[in-house]
CSV table of C-alpha atoms in Angstrom, one decimal:
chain,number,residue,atom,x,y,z
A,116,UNK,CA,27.6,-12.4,17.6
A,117,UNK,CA,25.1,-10.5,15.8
A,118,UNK,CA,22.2,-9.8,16.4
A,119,UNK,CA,19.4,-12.5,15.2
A,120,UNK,CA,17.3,-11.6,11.8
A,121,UNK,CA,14.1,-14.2,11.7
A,122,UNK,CA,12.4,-14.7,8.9
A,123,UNK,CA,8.7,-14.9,9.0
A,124,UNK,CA,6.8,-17.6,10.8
A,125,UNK,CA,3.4,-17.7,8.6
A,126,UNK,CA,4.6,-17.0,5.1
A,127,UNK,CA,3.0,-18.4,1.5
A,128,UNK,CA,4.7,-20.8,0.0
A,129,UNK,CA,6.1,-19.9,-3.7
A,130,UNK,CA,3.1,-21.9,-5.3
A,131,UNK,CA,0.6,-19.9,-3.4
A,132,UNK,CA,2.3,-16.4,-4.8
A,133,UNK,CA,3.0,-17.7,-7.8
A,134,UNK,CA,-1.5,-18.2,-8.4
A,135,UNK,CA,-1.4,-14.9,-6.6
A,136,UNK,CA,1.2,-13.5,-9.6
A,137,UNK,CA,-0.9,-14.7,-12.6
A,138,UNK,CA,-4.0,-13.6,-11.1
A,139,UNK,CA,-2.5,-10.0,-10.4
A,140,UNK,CA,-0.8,-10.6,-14.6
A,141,UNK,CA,-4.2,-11.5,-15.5
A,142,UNK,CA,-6.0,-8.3,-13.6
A,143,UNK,CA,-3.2,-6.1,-15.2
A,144,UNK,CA,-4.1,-7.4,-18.4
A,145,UNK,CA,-7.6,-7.0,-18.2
A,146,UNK,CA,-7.2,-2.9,-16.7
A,147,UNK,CA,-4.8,-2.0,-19.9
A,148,UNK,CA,-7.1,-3.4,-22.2
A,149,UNK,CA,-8.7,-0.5,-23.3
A,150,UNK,CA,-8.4,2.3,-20.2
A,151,UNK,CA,-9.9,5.3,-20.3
A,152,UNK,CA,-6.7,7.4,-20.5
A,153,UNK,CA,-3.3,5.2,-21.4
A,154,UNK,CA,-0.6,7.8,-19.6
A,155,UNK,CA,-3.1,7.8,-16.7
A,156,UNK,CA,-3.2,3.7,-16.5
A,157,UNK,CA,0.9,3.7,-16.9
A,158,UNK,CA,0.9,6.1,-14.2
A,159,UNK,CA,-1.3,4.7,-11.8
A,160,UNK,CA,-0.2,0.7,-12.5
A,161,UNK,CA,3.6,1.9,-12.3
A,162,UNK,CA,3.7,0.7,-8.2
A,163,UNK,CA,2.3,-2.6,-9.7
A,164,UNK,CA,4.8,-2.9,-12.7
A,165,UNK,CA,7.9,-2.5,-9.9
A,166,UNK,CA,6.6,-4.3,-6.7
A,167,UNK,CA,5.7,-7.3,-8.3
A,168,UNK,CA,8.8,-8.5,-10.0
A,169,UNK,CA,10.5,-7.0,-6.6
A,170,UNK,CA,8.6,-9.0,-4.3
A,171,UNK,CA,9.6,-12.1,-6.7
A,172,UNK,CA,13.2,-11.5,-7.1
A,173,UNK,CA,13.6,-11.4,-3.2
A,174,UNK,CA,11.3,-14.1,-1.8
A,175,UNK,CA,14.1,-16.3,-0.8
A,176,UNK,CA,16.3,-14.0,0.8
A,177,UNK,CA,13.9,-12.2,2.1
A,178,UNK,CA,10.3,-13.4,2.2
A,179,UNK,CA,7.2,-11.6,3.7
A,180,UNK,CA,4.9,-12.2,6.2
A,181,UNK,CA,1.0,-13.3,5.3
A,182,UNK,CA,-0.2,-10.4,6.4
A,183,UNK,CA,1.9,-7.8,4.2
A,184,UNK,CA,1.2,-9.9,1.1
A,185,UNK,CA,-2.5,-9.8,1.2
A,186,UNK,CA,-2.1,-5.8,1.8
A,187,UNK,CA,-0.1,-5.6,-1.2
A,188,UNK,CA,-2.6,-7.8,-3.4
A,189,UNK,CA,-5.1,-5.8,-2.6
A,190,UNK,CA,-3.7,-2.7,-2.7
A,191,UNK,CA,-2.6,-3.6,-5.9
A,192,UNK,CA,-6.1,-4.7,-7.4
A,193,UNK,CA,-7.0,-0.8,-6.1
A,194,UNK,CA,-4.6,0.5,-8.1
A,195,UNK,CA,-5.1,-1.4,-11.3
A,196,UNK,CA,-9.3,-0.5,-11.0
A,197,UNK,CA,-8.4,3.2,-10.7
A,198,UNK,CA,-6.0,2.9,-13.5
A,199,UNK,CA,-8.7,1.2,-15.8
A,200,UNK,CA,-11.2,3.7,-15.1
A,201,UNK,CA,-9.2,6.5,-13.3
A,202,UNK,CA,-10.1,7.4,-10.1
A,203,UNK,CA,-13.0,9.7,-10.8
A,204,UNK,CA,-14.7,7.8,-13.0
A,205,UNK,CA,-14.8,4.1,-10.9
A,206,UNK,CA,-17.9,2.6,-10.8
A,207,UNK,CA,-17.3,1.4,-7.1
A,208,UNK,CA,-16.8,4.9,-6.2
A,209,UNK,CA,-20.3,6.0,-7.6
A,210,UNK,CA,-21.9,3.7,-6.0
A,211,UNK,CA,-20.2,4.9,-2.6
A,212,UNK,CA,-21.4,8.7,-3.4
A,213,UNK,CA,-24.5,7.5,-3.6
A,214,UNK,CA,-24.7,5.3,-0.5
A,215,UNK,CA,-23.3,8.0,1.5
A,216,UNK,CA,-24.8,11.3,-0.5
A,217,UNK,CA,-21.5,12.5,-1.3
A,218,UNK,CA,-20.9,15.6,-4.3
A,219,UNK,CA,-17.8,13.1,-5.8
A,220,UNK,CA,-16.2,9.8,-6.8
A,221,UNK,CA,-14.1,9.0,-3.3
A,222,UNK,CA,-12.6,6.3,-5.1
A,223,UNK,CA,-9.1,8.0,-4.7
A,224,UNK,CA,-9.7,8.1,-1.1
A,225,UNK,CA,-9.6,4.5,-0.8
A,226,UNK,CA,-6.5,4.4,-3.0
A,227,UNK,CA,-4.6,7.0,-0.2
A,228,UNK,CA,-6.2,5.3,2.4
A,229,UNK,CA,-4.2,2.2,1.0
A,230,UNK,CA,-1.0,3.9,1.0
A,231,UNK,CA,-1.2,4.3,4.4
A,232,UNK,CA,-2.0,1.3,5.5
A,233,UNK,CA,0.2,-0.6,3.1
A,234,UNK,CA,3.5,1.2,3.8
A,235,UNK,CA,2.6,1.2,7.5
A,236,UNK,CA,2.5,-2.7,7.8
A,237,UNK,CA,5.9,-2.4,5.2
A,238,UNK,CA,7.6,-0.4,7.2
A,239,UNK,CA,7.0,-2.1,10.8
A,240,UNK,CA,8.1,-5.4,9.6
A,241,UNK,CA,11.3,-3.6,8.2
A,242,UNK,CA,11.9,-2.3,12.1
A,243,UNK,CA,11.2,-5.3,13.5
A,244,UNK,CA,13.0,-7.7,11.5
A,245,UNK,CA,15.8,-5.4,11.2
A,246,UNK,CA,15.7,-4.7,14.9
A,247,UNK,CA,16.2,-0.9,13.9
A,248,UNK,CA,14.2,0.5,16.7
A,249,UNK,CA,13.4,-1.2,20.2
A,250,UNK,CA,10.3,1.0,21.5
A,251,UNK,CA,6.6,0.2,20.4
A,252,UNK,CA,6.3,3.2,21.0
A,253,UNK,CA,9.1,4.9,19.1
A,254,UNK,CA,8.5,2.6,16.1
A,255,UNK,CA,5.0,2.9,15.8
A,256,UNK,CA,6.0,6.8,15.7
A,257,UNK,CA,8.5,6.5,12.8
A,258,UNK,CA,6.2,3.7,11.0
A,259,UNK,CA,3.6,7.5,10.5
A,260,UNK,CA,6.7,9.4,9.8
A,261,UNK,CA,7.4,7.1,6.8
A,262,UNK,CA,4.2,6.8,5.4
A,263,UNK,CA,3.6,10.7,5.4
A,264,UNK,CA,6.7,10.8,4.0
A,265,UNK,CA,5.6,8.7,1.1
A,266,UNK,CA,2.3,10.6,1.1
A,267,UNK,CA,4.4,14.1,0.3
A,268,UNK,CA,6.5,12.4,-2.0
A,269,UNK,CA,3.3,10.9,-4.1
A,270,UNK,CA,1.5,14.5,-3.9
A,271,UNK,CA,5.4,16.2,-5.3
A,272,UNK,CA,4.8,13.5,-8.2
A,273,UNK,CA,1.2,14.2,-9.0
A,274,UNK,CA,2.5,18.4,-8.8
A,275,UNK,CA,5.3,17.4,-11.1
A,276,UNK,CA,3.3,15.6,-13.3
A,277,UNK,CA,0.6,18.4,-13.4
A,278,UNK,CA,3.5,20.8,-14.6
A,279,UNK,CA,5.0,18.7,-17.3
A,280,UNK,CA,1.6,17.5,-18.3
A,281,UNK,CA,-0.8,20.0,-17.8
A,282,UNK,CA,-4.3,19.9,-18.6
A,283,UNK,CA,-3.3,16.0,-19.6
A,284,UNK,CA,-2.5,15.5,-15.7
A,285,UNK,CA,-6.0,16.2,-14.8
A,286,UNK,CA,-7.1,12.5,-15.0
A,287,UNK,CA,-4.1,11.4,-12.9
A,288,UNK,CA,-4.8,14.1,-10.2
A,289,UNK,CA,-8.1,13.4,-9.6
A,290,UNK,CA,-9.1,16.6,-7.9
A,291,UNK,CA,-12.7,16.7,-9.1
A,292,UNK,CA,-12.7,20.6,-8.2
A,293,UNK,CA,-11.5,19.6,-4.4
A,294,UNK,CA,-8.7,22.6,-3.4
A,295,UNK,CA,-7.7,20.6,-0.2
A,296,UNK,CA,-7.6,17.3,-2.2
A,297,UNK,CA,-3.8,16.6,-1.5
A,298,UNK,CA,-4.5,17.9,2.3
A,299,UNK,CA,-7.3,15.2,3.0
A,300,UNK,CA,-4.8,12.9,0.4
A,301,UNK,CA,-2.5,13.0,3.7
A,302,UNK,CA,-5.1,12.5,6.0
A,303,UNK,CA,-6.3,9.5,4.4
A,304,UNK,CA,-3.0,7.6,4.2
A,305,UNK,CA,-2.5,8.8,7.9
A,306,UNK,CA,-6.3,7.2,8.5
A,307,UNK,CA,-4.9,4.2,6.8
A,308,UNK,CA,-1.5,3.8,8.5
A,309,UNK,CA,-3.0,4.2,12.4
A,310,UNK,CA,-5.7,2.0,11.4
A,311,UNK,CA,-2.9,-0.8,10.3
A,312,UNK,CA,-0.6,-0.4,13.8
A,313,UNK,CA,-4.1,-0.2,15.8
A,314,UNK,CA,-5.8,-3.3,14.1
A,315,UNK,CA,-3.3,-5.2,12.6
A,316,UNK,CA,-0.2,-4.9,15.0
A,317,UNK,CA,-0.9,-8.0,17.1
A,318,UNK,CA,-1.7,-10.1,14.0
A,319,UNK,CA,1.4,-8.9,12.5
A,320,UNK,CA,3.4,-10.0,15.4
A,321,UNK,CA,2.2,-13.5,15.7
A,322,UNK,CA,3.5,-13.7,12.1
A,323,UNK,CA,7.1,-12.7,12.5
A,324,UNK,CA,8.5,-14.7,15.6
A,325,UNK,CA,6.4,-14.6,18.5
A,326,UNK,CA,8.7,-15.3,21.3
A,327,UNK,CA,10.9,-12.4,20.2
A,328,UNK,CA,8.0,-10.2,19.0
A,329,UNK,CA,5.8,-10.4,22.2
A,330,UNK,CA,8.7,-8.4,24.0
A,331,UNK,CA,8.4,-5.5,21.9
A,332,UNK,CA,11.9,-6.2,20.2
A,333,UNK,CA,14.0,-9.3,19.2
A,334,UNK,CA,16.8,-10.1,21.9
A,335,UNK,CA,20.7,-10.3,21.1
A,336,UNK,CA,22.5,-13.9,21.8
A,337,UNK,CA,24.9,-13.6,24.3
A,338,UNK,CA,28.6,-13.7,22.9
């Protein structure tokens, strides 16, 4: 027989995502109200504009755990603030330089940091559920391999966009003068991603079947 595909054990039910929908809507709203550069907003929000209606369109066939919602909320409400404001100019992110005497905004840090740790949690439960890879070990391995993957890809977009767009990309990029800003870009999603399997890997194993989990992969039924 084949092997056995659990759904989730601690799940939201579609009420709870449905307030969690119209409050992200309602965010949205509010960030492309009047941004401070529209191409910039479109760009930074685009994540937003596809995950949501994903996530909604595949809930019964395929629901997520607690966990991997909440990341993606808030992950989201990161990316609609830097859209609003863009990433330099975040209030949030002043108020960091300040606290910690930095030379510029390091709101776009938090932003990479969250596409680390996002993609991380995405991509274990994908393993796991999908029993792809046995080893905690192995997985936890190709769970960085994936989100440095989509770190490269992001920085090829933000290099495409920079050609096509030129000096009109310069809100999108962010760089704030930084020459090794894609380099610590990477390092920050890889911050975020070990930080996800080192703090959150337990959690996230109570929430997808436990018996199965707590061996390090789900077991096969005998024929």
């Amino acid at each position: 027989m084949p092997a056995v595909r659990p759904v989730p054990v601690t799940t939201f039910n579609p009420a709870q995502l449905a307030c969690a929908a119209v409050v992200l809507a309602s965010l949205l709203v509010w960030s492309g109200w009047r941004p401070f550069d529209r191409a910039t907003w479109l760009l930074e929000v685009l994540p937003v504009l596809v995950a949501v209606p994903l996530l909604g369109a595949t809930y019964r066939r395929y629901p997520l755990t607690r966990l991997l919602y909440v990341g993606i909320f808030l992950h989201a409400l990161v990316l609609m603030l830097g859209g609003a404001y863009t990433y330099a100019r975040v209030p949030l992110g002043f108020e960091l330089a300040e606290w910690f005497g930095l030379q510029r905004n390091p709101y776009d840090k938090i932003g990479h940091f969250f596409q680390g740790f996002v993609p991380a949690l995405v991509t274990r439960e994908i393993l796991l559920r999908g029993e792809h890879v046995a080893g905690p070990r192995m997985r936890a391995f190709l769970v960085i391999c994936v989100v440095l993957a989509i770190s490269a890809s992001y920085e090829f977009i933000e290099w495409g966009a920079a050609l096509a767009m030129g000096q009109g990309a310069d809100e999108f990029l962010g760089t704030q003068g930084d020459p090794w800003d894609t380099q610590s870009d990477m390092f920050l999603a890889l911050i975020g991603a070990v930080a996800a399997l080192a703090l959150f890997s337990r959690w996230h194993d109570r929430q997808l079947a436990p018996p199965r989990v707590a061996a390090g992969a789900y077991p096969k039924r005998a024929d």
